[in-house]
Amino acid sequence: MKNNLRVLRAERGWSQADLADRLEVSRQAVNAIETEKHDPSLPLAFRIAQLFELSIEDIFDPGPV
């Protein structure tokens, strides 16, 4: 799933490890989401959206439905 997580993280000056700590996941999980190798669970997508104070749709683009 396409996302702009890397951009949002970089705008705040956070490393992948920083974001992982804030989300209580591994750095590898953040990397997998950023590189579109793994889609986040719905609860994790909500935590990401809350952390960045955006809607899930502002962060993730599921593509054509």
Short mmCIF file of N, CA and C in Angstrom, two decimals:
data_model
loop_
_atom_site.label_atom_id
_atom_site.label_comp_id
_atom_site.label_asym_id
_atom_site.label_seq_id
_atom_site.Cartn_x
_atom_site.Cartn_y
_atom_site.Cartn_z
N MET A 1 0.85 -1.16 0.00
CA MET A 1 0.00 0.00 0.00
C MET A 1 0.90 1.24 0.00
N LYS A 2 0.65 2.13 -0.92
CA LYS A 2 1.43 3.36 -0.99
C LYS A 2 1.17 4.20 0.26
N ASN A 3 2.24 4.88 0.71
CA ASN A 3 2.09 5.74 1.88
C ASN A 3 3.16 6.82 1.86
N ASN A 4 2.95 7.84 2.68
CA ASN A 4 3.93 8.91 2.78
C ASN A 4 4.54 8.96 4.18
N LEU A 5 4.65 7.81 4.79
CA LEU A 5 5.17 7.71 6.15
C LEU A 5 6.61 8.21 6.24
N ARG A 6 7.43 7.86 5.27
CA ARG A 6 8.84 8.27 5.27
C ARG A 6 8.95 9.80 5.26
N VAL A 7 8.12 10.45 4.44
CA VAL A 7 8.14 11.91 4.34
C VAL A 7 7.69 12.53 5.67
N LEU A 8 6.59 12.03 6.22
CA LEU A 8 6.08 12.56 7.48
C LEU A 8 7.11 12.40 8.60
N ARG A 9 7.77 11.25 8.63
CA ARG A 9 8.79 11.00 9.64
C ARG A 9 9.96 11.95 9.46
N ALA A 10 10.42 12.11 8.23
CA ALA A 10 11.57 12.98 7.94
C ALA A 10 11.27 14.44 8.27
N GLU A 11 10.03 14.87 8.02
CA GLU A 11 9.65 16.25 8.33
C GLU A 11 9.81 16.55 9.82
N ARG A 12 9.68 15.53 10.63
CA ARG A 12 9.81 15.71 12.09
C ARG A 12 11.23 15.43 12.59
N GLY A 13 12.09 15.00 11.68
CA GLY A 13 13.47 14.71 12.06
C GLY A 13 13.62 13.43 12.86
N TRP A 14 12.67 12.52 12.69
CA TRP A 14 12.69 11.25 13.43
C TRP A 14 13.38 10.18 12.60
N SER A 15 14.13 9.34 13.26
CA SER A 15 14.68 8.15 12.61
C SER A 15 13.59 7.07 12.60
N GLN A 16 13.85 6.00 11.88
CA GLN A 16 12.90 4.87 11.92
C GLN A 16 12.79 4.34 13.34
N ALA A 17 13.90 4.32 14.07
CA ALA A 17 13.88 3.84 15.46
C ALA A 17 13.04 4.76 16.34
N ASP A 18 13.14 6.08 16.11
CA ASP A 18 12.32 7.03 16.88
C ASP A 18 10.84 6.76 16.66
N LEU A 19 10.46 6.61 15.40
CA LEU A 19 9.06 6.35 15.09
C LEU A 19 8.62 5.01 15.67
N ALA A 20 9.47 4.02 15.55
CA ALA A 20 9.14 2.70 16.10
C ALA A 20 8.89 2.78 17.60
N ASP A 21 9.73 3.53 18.31
CA ASP A 21 9.54 3.69 19.75
C ASP A 21 8.20 4.35 20.06
N ARG A 22 7.86 5.38 19.30
CA ARG A 22 6.60 6.09 19.53
C ARG A 22 5.38 5.20 19.26
N LEU A 23 5.54 4.28 18.29
CA LEU A 23 4.43 3.39 17.92
C LEU A 23 4.46 2.06 18.66
N GLU A 24 5.55 1.82 19.41
CA GLU A 24 5.73 0.56 20.14
C GLU A 24 5.77 -0.64 19.19
N VAL A 25 6.52 -0.46 18.10
CA VAL A 25 6.78 -1.55 17.16
C VAL A 25 8.28 -1.59 16.91
N SER A 26 8.73 -2.57 16.15
CA SER A 26 10.16 -2.65 15.83
C SER A 26 10.52 -1.68 14.71
N ARG A 27 11.80 -1.35 14.63
CA ARG A 27 12.29 -0.51 13.54
C ARG A 27 12.07 -1.22 12.21
N GLN A 28 12.22 -2.55 12.23
CA GLN A 28 12.01 -3.33 11.02
C GLN A 28 10.57 -3.22 10.52
N ALA A 29 9.62 -3.14 11.45
CA ALA A 29 8.21 -2.99 11.06
C ALA A 29 8.00 -1.65 10.37
N VAL A 30 8.61 -0.59 10.91
CA VAL A 30 8.50 0.73 10.29
C VAL A 30 9.11 0.68 8.89
N ASN A 31 10.28 0.08 8.76
CA ASN A 31 10.94 -0.03 7.47
C ASN A 31 10.07 -0.79 6.47
N ALA A 32 9.46 -1.88 6.90
CA ALA A 32 8.63 -2.69 6.00
C ALA A 32 7.41 -1.90 5.53
N ILE A 33 6.83 -1.09 6.40
CA ILE A 33 5.68 -0.28 6.00
C ILE A 33 6.13 0.82 5.04
N GLU A 34 7.22 1.50 5.36
CA GLU A 34 7.71 2.58 4.51
C GLU A 34 8.08 2.09 3.11
N THR A 35 8.64 0.92 3.02
CA THR A 35 9.06 0.38 1.72
C THR A 35 7.95 -0.41 1.04
N GLU A 36 6.77 -0.36 1.61
CA GLU A 36 5.57 -1.00 1.06
C GLU A 36 5.70 -2.51 0.93
N LYS A 37 6.51 -3.12 1.80
CA LYS A 37 6.64 -4.57 1.83
C LYS A 37 5.62 -5.19 2.78
N HIS A 38 5.01 -4.34 3.62
CA HIS A 38 4.06 -4.82 4.61
C HIS A 38 3.03 -3.73 4.84
N ASP A 39 1.76 -4.11 4.91
CA ASP A 39 0.70 -3.16 5.24
C ASP A 39 0.47 -3.22 6.75
N PRO A 40 0.26 -2.06 7.38
CA PRO A 40 0.03 -2.07 8.82
C PRO A 40 -1.33 -2.67 9.16
N SER A 41 -1.44 -3.22 10.35
CA SER A 41 -2.75 -3.66 10.82
C SER A 41 -3.62 -2.41 11.00
N LEU A 42 -4.91 -2.60 11.07
CA LEU A 42 -5.81 -1.46 11.26
C LEU A 42 -5.51 -0.72 12.57
N PRO A 43 -5.32 -1.44 13.70
CA PRO A 43 -4.98 -0.72 14.93
C PRO A 43 -3.68 0.09 14.80
N LEU A 44 -2.68 -0.46 14.10
CA LEU A 44 -1.42 0.28 13.92
C LEU A 44 -1.64 1.47 13.00
N ALA A 45 -2.43 1.33 11.97
CA ALA A 45 -2.72 2.45 11.07
C ALA A 45 -3.40 3.58 11.85
N PHE A 46 -4.30 3.25 12.76
CA PHE A 46 -4.94 4.26 13.60
C PHE A 46 -3.92 4.95 14.51
N ARG A 47 -2.99 4.17 15.10
CA ARG A 47 -1.95 4.77 15.96
C ARG A 47 -1.06 5.70 15.17
N ILE A 48 -0.72 5.31 13.95
CA ILE A 48 0.11 6.17 13.09
C ILE A 48 -0.64 7.47 12.79
N ALA A 49 -1.89 7.35 12.41
CA ALA A 49 -2.69 8.54 12.09
C ALA A 49 -2.81 9.46 13.30
N GLN A 50 -3.03 8.90 14.48
CA GLN A 50 -3.13 9.71 15.70
C GLN A 50 -1.81 10.41 15.99
N LEU A 51 -0.71 9.70 15.83
CA LEU A 51 0.60 10.27 16.12
C LEU A 51 0.88 11.47 15.22
N PHE A 52 0.53 11.37 13.95
CA PHE A 52 0.79 12.46 13.00
C PHE A 52 -0.37 13.45 12.91
N GLU A 53 -1.43 13.20 13.68
CA GLU A 53 -2.62 14.05 13.70
C GLU A 53 -3.19 14.25 12.29
N LEU A 54 -3.28 13.12 11.57
CA LEU A 54 -3.84 13.09 10.23
C LEU A 54 -4.84 11.94 10.14
N SER A 55 -5.62 11.92 9.08
CA SER A 55 -6.51 10.78 8.87
C SER A 55 -5.69 9.65 8.24
N ILE A 56 -6.19 8.45 8.37
CA ILE A 56 -5.52 7.30 7.75
C ILE A 56 -5.39 7.53 6.25
N GLU A 57 -6.44 8.10 5.63
CA GLU A 57 -6.43 8.34 4.19
C GLU A 57 -5.37 9.36 3.78
N ASP A 58 -4.98 10.25 4.70
CA ASP A 58 -3.93 11.23 4.40
C ASP A 58 -2.55 10.59 4.40
N ILE A 59 -2.42 9.43 5.00
CA ILE A 59 -1.12 8.75 5.11
C ILE A 59 -1.02 7.58 4.14
N PHE A 60 -2.09 6.82 4.02
CA PHE A 60 -2.07 5.59 3.22
C PHE A 60 -3.01 5.71 2.02
N ASP A 61 -2.55 5.20 0.88
CA ASP A 61 -3.36 5.19 -0.34
C ASP A 61 -3.49 3.74 -0.80
N PRO A 62 -4.68 3.17 -0.65
CA PRO A 62 -4.84 1.76 -1.01
C PRO A 62 -4.81 1.52 -2.53
N GLY A 63 -4.82 2.58 -3.32
CA GLY A 63 -4.83 2.41 -4.76
C GLY A 63 -6.24 2.17 -5.27
N PRO A 64 -6.37 1.75 -6.50
CA PRO A 64 -7.70 1.53 -7.07
C PRO A 64 -8.45 0.43 -6.32
N VAL A 65 -9.73 0.67 -6.16
CA VAL A 65 -10.57 -0.33 -5.48
C VAL A 65 -11.45 -1.04 -6.46
#
